[in-house]
Amino acid sequence: MTQAQTYTVTARHDDRGDIARIRFAPKDGGPVVPFTAGAHLDIYLPDLDLWRQYSLCSDPAATTFYEIGVLKDQASRGGSVAVHKRAIEGVDFKIEGPRNHFPLNEQAELSVLLGGGIGVTPMIAMAKRLQALGKDFVMHYCTRSEQGTAFLDELKAADFADKIIFHFDDRDDAQRLDLTRDLPDATEGTHLYVCGPQGFMDWVISTAEGAGHATENVHREYFSADVDLSGDSFEVECAESGVTVTVGADDTIAKALAAQGIKIEVKCEEGVCGTCMTDVISGDIDHRDQFLTDEEREDGDVIMACCSRGKGKLVLDL
Ligand code: FES
């Protein structure tokens, strides 16, 4: 676990589409902890006692600040609204990371970056990195309308502007993202990166895989997920401590164990960040997360305790 550090908001720009672009610098001065394109920050929101994850959109080569973009999403669980309210210049935040679960393959022959709405943020950092490396790439940025497109001015002025294709929902069909037309042929050296709303991601991933792109070349970052936490109750035994609990139909492993004094660190609570990953010694896992790869699921030796469930009895290495 990385140590939380205090960062101060040094700038804020309220961009189009209800997106606040927020810059942070270390409170004590000095450089930021280096990061790689695709990384995110874990940001603590004291009013809600919650951690939320936001992808970095700043240039990984920038050493004095981090930048994130946060969509004010009234339908969310309150995290983004709280960030919008609190992130004013001079205010301190407790931040962990950066962590990167969405790394670039810098050896790829061609990288295709597909961002839907606020899912464009990691793509911007990736585009900056690929441009610095002189690599071949294209970025597709899908939004509802040009008027609601954050980062528009910066991207139009970027030195990689010729590699960005904008797709606006309110314009004619010809300029909308057409995966049959816009995805390149599947090759070993072609890597796709997708981030955006769940429907957008599911569509891109299933179309790309259906067109022959290998699962491991279709990189994905979910920033939230509609996760169904319910199911039949099951038992969890903690091998080391000897504690056994029953996880009820609407309960989670993390909560049931916390009630017995066994704490598993939880951040996103919806199976996307990987924080609550716990080793499984035995038992049948009902994976509900978006974090693990298919291979990791098949291995069956880890579980996301914030959302995934068991069938019958699970024995955890706790
Ligand atoms: S807390 Fe994020 S995956 Fe469980």
Tab-separated table of C-alpha atoms and ligand atoms in Angstrom:
chain	number	residue	atom	x	y	z
A	1	MET	CA	0.000	0.000	0.000
A	2	THR	CA	1.380	3.420	-0.872
A	3	GLN	CA	1.418	6.058	1.812
A	4	ALA	CA	-1.182	8.826	1.509
A	5	GLN	CA	0.329	12.238	0.857
A	6	THR	CA	-1.088	15.716	1.067
A	7	TYR	CA	-1.538	17.596	-2.177
A	8	THR	CA	-2.843	21.116	-2.670
A	9	VAL	CA	-5.147	22.253	-5.461
A	10	THR	CA	-3.057	24.709	-7.483
A	11	ALA	CA	-5.474	25.367	-10.336
A	12	ARG	CA	-9.000	24.569	-11.401
A	13	HIS	CA	-10.662	25.101	-14.712
A	14	ASP	CA	-14.352	24.410	-15.167
A	15	ASP	CA	-14.390	23.052	-18.676
A	16	ARG	CA	-17.275	22.209	-20.990
A	17	GLY	CA	-19.586	19.307	-20.186
A	18	ASP	CA	-19.582	19.865	-16.386
A	19	ILE	CA	-16.009	18.659	-16.169
A	20	ALA	CA	-13.648	20.277	-13.681
A	21	ARG	CA	-9.983	20.050	-14.566
A	22	ILE	CA	-8.038	20.108	-11.339
A	23	ARG	CA	-4.306	20.411	-10.794
A	24	PHE	CA	-2.566	19.267	-7.637
A	25	ALA	CA	0.978	19.810	-6.405
A	26	PRO	CA	2.652	18.361	-3.307
A	27	LYS	CA	1.856	20.505	-0.262
A	28	ASP	CA	5.488	20.416	0.809
A	29	GLY	CA	6.738	21.494	-2.625
A	30	GLY	CA	9.053	19.448	-4.773
A	31	PRO	CA	8.215	17.110	-7.613
A	32	VAL	CA	5.238	14.763	-7.775
A	33	VAL	CA	5.733	11.004	-7.530
A	34	PRO	CA	6.418	9.942	-11.149
A	35	PHE	CA	3.667	8.113	-12.994
A	36	THR	CA	3.128	6.254	-16.233
A	37	ALA	CA	0.363	6.917	-18.750
A	38	GLY	CA	-2.900	5.234	-17.749
A	39	ALA	CA	-2.308	5.695	-14.008
A	40	HIS	CA	-4.899	7.020	-11.575
A	41	LEU	CA	-4.905	8.715	-8.190
A	42	ASP	CA	-6.886	7.567	-5.160
A	43	ILE	CA	-8.398	10.702	-3.651
A	44	TYR	CA	-9.921	10.819	-0.180
A	45	LEU	CA	-13.146	12.755	0.326
A	46	PRO	CA	-13.452	13.513	4.036
A	47	ASP	CA	-17.078	14.699	3.910
A	48	LEU	CA	-18.167	11.310	2.607
A	49	ASP	CA	-15.380	9.256	4.210
A	50	LEU	CA	-14.814	7.732	0.777
A	51	TRP	CA	-11.914	7.156	-1.589
A	52	ARG	CA	-12.465	7.718	-5.283
A	53	GLN	CA	-10.229	7.002	-8.264
A	54	TYR	CA	-9.487	9.527	-11.004
A	55	SER	CA	-7.253	8.935	-14.025
A	56	LEU	CA	-4.394	11.310	-14.629
A	57	CYS	CA	-4.623	13.295	-17.857
A	58	SER	CA	-1.436	15.280	-17.391
A	59	ASP	CA	1.721	14.552	-19.296
A	60	PRO	CA	3.703	11.791	-17.541
A	61	ALA	CA	6.757	13.957	-18.303
A	62	ALA	CA	5.384	16.799	-16.133
A	63	THR	CA	7.111	16.628	-12.773
A	64	THR	CA	5.556	19.502	-10.823
A	65	PHE	CA	1.823	18.753	-10.911
A	66	TYR	CA	-0.898	16.181	-11.519
A	67	GLU	CA	-4.046	16.949	-13.472
A	68	ILE	CA	-7.335	15.077	-13.370
A	69	GLY	CA	-10.693	15.722	-14.998
A	70	VAL	CA	-13.839	15.097	-12.946
A	71	LEU	CA	-17.323	14.902	-14.421
A	72	LYS	CA	-19.980	16.215	-12.057
A	73	ASP	CA	-22.272	13.238	-12.210
A	74	GLN	CA	-25.463	13.763	-10.214
A	75	ALA	CA	-26.342	10.098	-10.759
A	76	SER	CA	-23.160	8.877	-9.071
A	77	ARG	CA	-22.810	8.022	-5.412
A	78	GLY	CA	-21.731	11.566	-4.528
A	79	GLY	CA	-17.971	11.379	-5.060
A	80	SER	CA	-17.765	13.573	-8.136
A	81	VAL	CA	-20.147	16.172	-6.696
A	82	ALA	CA	-18.016	16.294	-3.548
A	83	VAL	CA	-14.840	16.788	-5.586
A	84	HIS	CA	-16.447	19.649	-7.510
A	85	LYS	CA	-17.486	21.285	-4.265
A	86	ARG	CA	-14.232	20.892	-2.407
A	87	ALA	CA	-11.570	21.296	-5.103
A	88	ILE	CA	-10.880	24.997	-4.963
A	89	GLU	CA	-7.452	26.556	-5.176
A	90	GLY	CA	-5.475	26.224	-1.968
A	91	VAL	CA	-7.476	23.300	-0.531
A	92	ASP	CA	-5.566	20.196	0.564
A	93	PHE	CA	-6.459	16.623	-0.380
A	94	LYS	CA	-5.179	13.318	0.928
A	95	ILE	CA	-4.035	11.340	-2.103
A	96	GLU	CA	-2.601	7.867	-2.623
A	97	GLY	CA	-0.848	6.616	-5.712
A	98	PRO	CA	-0.373	7.020	-8.574
A	99	ARG	CA	-1.290	3.428	-9.389
A	100	ASN	CA	-1.504	2.031	-12.869
A	101	HIS	CA	-3.869	-0.826	-13.752
A	102	PHE	CA	-4.112	0.416	-17.341
A	103	PRO	CA	-0.534	0.574	-18.600
A	104	LEU	CA	0.500	1.336	-22.149
A	105	ASN	CA	2.371	-1.214	-24.172
A	106	GLU	CA	5.068	1.115	-25.397
A	107	GLN	CA	6.371	-1.474	-27.851
A	108	ALA	CA	3.095	-1.631	-29.815
A	109	GLU	CA	3.298	-0.946	-33.521
A	110	LEU	CA	-0.065	0.817	-33.471
A	111	SER	CA	-2.081	2.021	-30.473
A	112	VAL	CA	-5.753	2.929	-30.784
A	113	LEU	CA	-7.118	5.028	-27.925
A	114	LEU	CA	-10.904	5.032	-27.539
A	115	GLY	CA	-12.367	7.417	-24.963
A	116	GLY	CA	-16.072	7.865	-24.284
A	117	GLY	CA	-16.893	11.116	-22.434
A	118	ILE	CA	-14.836	11.523	-19.281
A	119	GLY	CA	-13.146	8.217	-20.179
A	120	VAL	CA	-10.869	10.308	-22.376
A	121	THR	CA	-8.702	11.355	-19.406
A	122	PRO	CA	-6.226	8.432	-19.401
A	123	MET	CA	-6.166	8.598	-23.219
A	124	ILE	CA	-4.807	12.139	-23.081
A	125	ALA	CA	-1.863	11.047	-20.923
A	126	MET	CA	-1.336	8.076	-23.255
A	127	ALA	CA	-1.424	10.273	-26.361
A	128	LYS	CA	1.172	12.605	-24.845
A	129	ARG	CA	3.424	9.697	-24.024
A	130	LEU	CA	3.042	8.016	-27.425
A	131	GLN	CA	3.738	11.326	-29.153
A	132	ALA	CA	6.895	11.800	-27.064
A	133	LEU	CA	8.010	8.303	-28.035
A	134	GLY	CA	7.290	8.971	-31.720
A	135	LYS	CA	4.921	5.982	-31.864
A	136	ASP	CA	2.065	5.412	-34.269
A	137	PHE	CA	-1.342	5.987	-32.691
A	138	VAL	CA	-4.844	7.305	-33.217
A	139	MET	CA	-7.259	8.616	-30.623
A	140	HIS	CA	-11.043	8.472	-30.962
A	141	TYR	CA	-12.916	10.779	-28.608
A	142	CYS	CA	-16.700	10.295	-28.425
A	143	THR	CA	-18.958	12.848	-26.751
A	144	ARG	CA	-22.577	13.975	-26.927
A	145	SER	CA	-21.807	17.313	-28.582
A	146	GLU	CA	-18.937	19.617	-29.393
A	147	GLN	CA	-20.312	22.212	-26.943
A	148	GLY	CA	-20.064	19.646	-24.140
A	149	THR	CA	-16.585	18.369	-25.000
A	150	ALA	CA	-13.988	19.010	-22.323
A	151	PHE	CA	-10.302	19.344	-23.272
A	152	LEU	CA	-11.427	20.395	-26.764
A	153	ASP	CA	-9.271	23.514	-27.064
A	154	GLU	CA	-6.195	21.812	-25.658
A	155	LEU	CA	-6.583	18.787	-27.923
A	156	LYS	CA	-7.172	20.884	-31.037
A	157	ALA	CA	-3.957	22.768	-30.273
A	158	ALA	CA	-1.907	19.689	-29.323
A	159	ASP	CA	1.069	18.631	-31.392
A	160	PHE	CA	-0.794	15.348	-31.971
A	161	ALA	CA	-4.064	17.039	-33.053
A	162	ASP	CA	-3.855	15.310	-36.422
A	163	LYS	CA	-4.108	11.958	-34.643
A	164	ILE	CA	-7.384	12.770	-32.857
A	165	ILE	CA	-10.767	12.007	-34.370
A	166	PHE	CA	-13.756	13.557	-32.614
A	167	HIS	CA	-17.157	11.869	-32.785
A	168	PHE	CA	-20.205	13.851	-31.670
A	169	ASP	CA	-23.528	12.118	-30.993
A	170	ASP	CA	-25.545	15.109	-32.215
A	171	ARG	CA	-23.911	15.271	-35.647
A	172	ASP	CA	-24.458	13.228	-38.774
A	173	ASP	CA	-23.897	9.491	-38.720
A	174	ALA	CA	-20.884	9.651	-41.022
A	175	GLN	CA	-18.674	11.221	-38.328
A	176	ARG	CA	-19.853	8.961	-35.485
A	177	LEU	CA	-17.617	6.164	-34.297
A	178	ASP	CA	-18.101	3.204	-36.601
A	179	LEU	CA	-16.097	0.307	-35.266
A	180	THR	CA	-16.355	-1.651	-38.497
A	181	ARG	CA	-14.721	1.255	-40.285
A	182	ASP	CA	-12.566	2.762	-37.521
A	183	LEU	CA	-10.898	-0.240	-35.916
A	184	PRO	CA	-7.724	-1.365	-37.670
A	185	ASP	CA	-7.196	-5.001	-38.582
A	186	ALA	CA	-6.241	-7.204	-35.674
A	187	THR	CA	-2.517	-7.842	-35.555
A	188	GLU	CA	-0.137	-8.872	-32.814
A	189	GLY	CA	1.346	-5.370	-32.714
A	190	THR	CA	-1.990	-3.516	-32.550
A	191	HIS	CA	-3.187	-2.561	-29.091
A	192	LEU	CA	-6.550	-0.980	-28.245
A	193	TYR	CA	-7.318	1.013	-25.094
A	194	VAL	CA	-10.869	1.739	-24.020
A	195	CYS	CA	-12.348	3.780	-21.187
A	196	GLY	CA	-15.801	5.296	-20.839
A	197	PRO	CA	-19.338	4.472	-19.728
A	198	GLN	CA	-20.047	0.783	-19.313
A	199	GLY	CA	-22.252	0.491	-22.445
A	200	PHE	CA	-19.550	2.139	-24.571
A	201	MET	CA	-16.896	-0.169	-23.179
A	202	ASP	CA	-18.961	-3.318	-23.600
A	203	TRP	CA	-19.682	-2.348	-27.223
A	204	VAL	CA	-16.054	-1.583	-28.096
A	205	ILE	CA	-14.652	-4.633	-26.316
A	206	SER	CA	-17.121	-7.134	-27.749
A	207	THR	CA	-16.808	-5.684	-31.285
A	208	ALA	CA	-13.012	-5.626	-31.134
A	209	GLU	CA	-12.770	-9.156	-29.782
A	210	GLY	CA	-15.360	-10.305	-32.313
A	211	ALA	CA	-13.159	-8.808	-35.061
A	212	GLY	CA	-10.235	-10.897	-33.884
A	213	HIS	CA	-8.345	-8.543	-31.561
A	214	ALA	CA	-6.810	-10.669	-28.823
A	215	THR	CA	-8.289	-10.060	-25.363
A	216	GLU	CA	-4.858	-9.191	-24.007
A	217	ASN	CA	-4.484	-6.496	-26.683
A	218	VAL	CA	-7.814	-4.875	-25.753
A	219	HIS	CA	-6.901	-2.913	-22.634
A	220	ARG	CA	-9.722	-1.573	-20.516
A	221	GLU	CA	-10.251	0.711	-17.556
A	222	TYR	CA	-13.631	0.831	-15.855
A	223	PHE	CA	-14.131	3.947	-13.752
A	224	SER	CA	-17.395	2.705	-12.359
A	225	ALA	CA	-19.551	-0.324	-12.811
A	226	ASP	CA	-23.136	-1.309	-12.201
A	227	VAL	CA	-22.438	-4.188	-9.949
A	228	ASP	CA	-25.085	-6.503	-8.565
A	229	LEU	CA	-24.004	-7.265	-5.026
A	230	SER	CA	-26.858	-9.584	-4.159
A	231	GLY	CA	-27.087	-13.357	-4.269
A	232	ASP	CA	-27.551	-16.399	-2.068
A	233	SER	CA	-25.880	-16.287	1.306
A	234	PHE	CA	-22.616	-18.172	1.742
A	235	GLU	CA	-19.963	-18.832	4.347
A	236	VAL	CA	-16.507	-17.321	4.575
A	237	GLU	CA	-13.832	-18.868	6.751
A	238	CYS	CA	-10.652	-16.930	7.519
A	239	ALA	CA	-7.921	-19.548	7.723
A	240	GLU	CA	-5.425	-17.604	9.776
A	241	SER	CA	-7.723	-15.993	12.333
A	242	GLY	CA	-10.178	-18.885	12.507
A	243	VAL	CA	-13.182	-16.545	12.135
A	244	THR	CA	-16.150	-17.790	10.115
A	245	VAL	CA	-18.988	-15.518	8.977
A	246	THR	CA	-22.124	-15.879	6.935
A	247	VAL	CA	-22.425	-13.320	4.139
A	248	GLY	CA	-26.121	-12.543	3.766
A	249	ALA	CA	-28.060	-12.102	0.529
A	250	ASP	CA	-27.462	-8.321	0.398
A	251	ASP	CA	-24.195	-8.216	2.306
A	252	THR	CA	-20.585	-8.215	1.062
A	253	ILE	CA	-17.574	-10.193	2.264
A	254	ALA	CA	-15.771	-6.988	3.278
A	255	LYS	CA	-18.701	-5.747	5.364
A	256	ALA	CA	-19.465	-9.101	6.951
A	257	LEU	CA	-15.835	-9.531	7.993
A	258	ALA	CA	-15.546	-5.923	9.207
A	259	ALA	CA	-18.433	-6.618	11.591
A	260	GLN	CA	-16.264	-9.356	13.118
A	261	GLY	CA	-13.235	-7.071	13.384
A	262	ILE	CA	-11.437	-8.293	10.252
A	263	LYS	CA	-10.694	-5.302	8.089
A	264	ILE	CA	-10.160	-5.519	4.349
A	265	GLU	CA	-9.242	-2.194	2.772
A	266	VAL	CA	-11.955	-1.052	0.380
A	267	LYS	CA	-11.992	1.974	-1.938
A	268	CYS	CA	-14.310	1.951	-4.979
A	269	GLU	CA	-16.771	-0.632	-3.519
A	270	GLU	CA	-17.794	-1.676	-7.031
A	271	GLY	CA	-15.088	-4.003	-8.247
A	272	VAL	CA	-13.067	-1.663	-10.431
A	273	CYS	CA	-10.033	-0.503	-8.440
A	274	GLY	CA	-8.473	-3.720	-7.150
A	275	THR	CA	-7.868	-2.443	-3.612
A	276	CYS	CA	-9.823	-5.172	-1.825
A	277	MET	CA	-8.206	-8.119	-3.627
A	278	THR	CA	-7.928	-11.014	-1.184
A	279	ASP	CA	-6.252	-14.402	-1.554
A	280	VAL	CA	-8.568	-17.404	-1.707
A	281	ILE	CA	-7.391	-20.762	-0.388
A	282	SER	CA	-10.383	-22.790	-1.511
A	283	GLY	CA	-13.975	-22.509	-2.666
A	284	ASP	CA	-16.075	-21.594	-5.643
A	285	ILE	CA	-15.941	-17.862	-6.504
A	286	ASP	CA	-18.781	-15.903	-8.113
A	287	HIS	CA	-16.761	-13.031	-9.610
A	288	ARG	CA	-18.690	-9.769	-9.920
A	289	ASP	CA	-15.797	-7.337	-10.487
A	290	GLN	CA	-14.442	-5.699	-13.639
A	291	PHE	CA	-10.871	-5.739	-12.397
A	292	LEU	CA	-9.608	-9.289	-12.893
A	293	THR	CA	-8.728	-10.702	-16.285
A	294	ASP	CA	-10.412	-13.859	-17.541
A	295	GLU	CA	-7.212	-15.757	-16.799
A	296	GLU	CA	-7.109	-14.525	-13.219
A	297	ARG	CA	-10.729	-15.555	-12.761
A	298	GLU	CA	-9.970	-19.017	-14.040
A	299	ASP	CA	-7.031	-19.312	-11.637
A	300	GLY	CA	-9.580	-18.784	-8.864
A	301	ASP	CA	-7.091	-17.788	-6.194
A	302	VAL	CA	-8.133	-14.180	-5.590
A	303	ILE	CA	-11.436	-12.420	-4.968
A	304	MET	CA	-12.616	-8.803	-4.820
A	305	ALA	CA	-14.113	-8.740	-1.360
A	306	CYS	CA	-16.141	-5.559	-1.948
A	307	CYS	CA	-18.477	-7.152	-4.467
A	308	SER	CA	-17.742	-10.753	-5.452
A	309	ARG	CA	-19.385	-13.664	-3.736
A	310	GLY	CA	-18.940	-17.345	-3.071
A	311	LYS	CA	-20.992	-20.429	-3.675
A	312	GLY	CA	-21.197	-22.615	-0.593
A	313	LYS	CA	-18.073	-21.887	1.421
A	314	LEU	CA	-14.960	-19.836	0.712
A	315	VAL	CA	-11.741	-20.112	2.702
A	316	LEU	CA	-9.710	-16.892	2.594
A	317	ASP	CA	-6.094	-16.288	3.495
A	318	LEU	CA	-6.900	-13.865	6.303
B	1	FES	S1	-12.703	-1.759	-3.379
B	1	FES	FE1	-12.263	-1.431	-5.476
B	1	FES	S2	-12.329	-3.442	-6.264
B	1	FES	FE2	-13.027	-3.679	-4.271
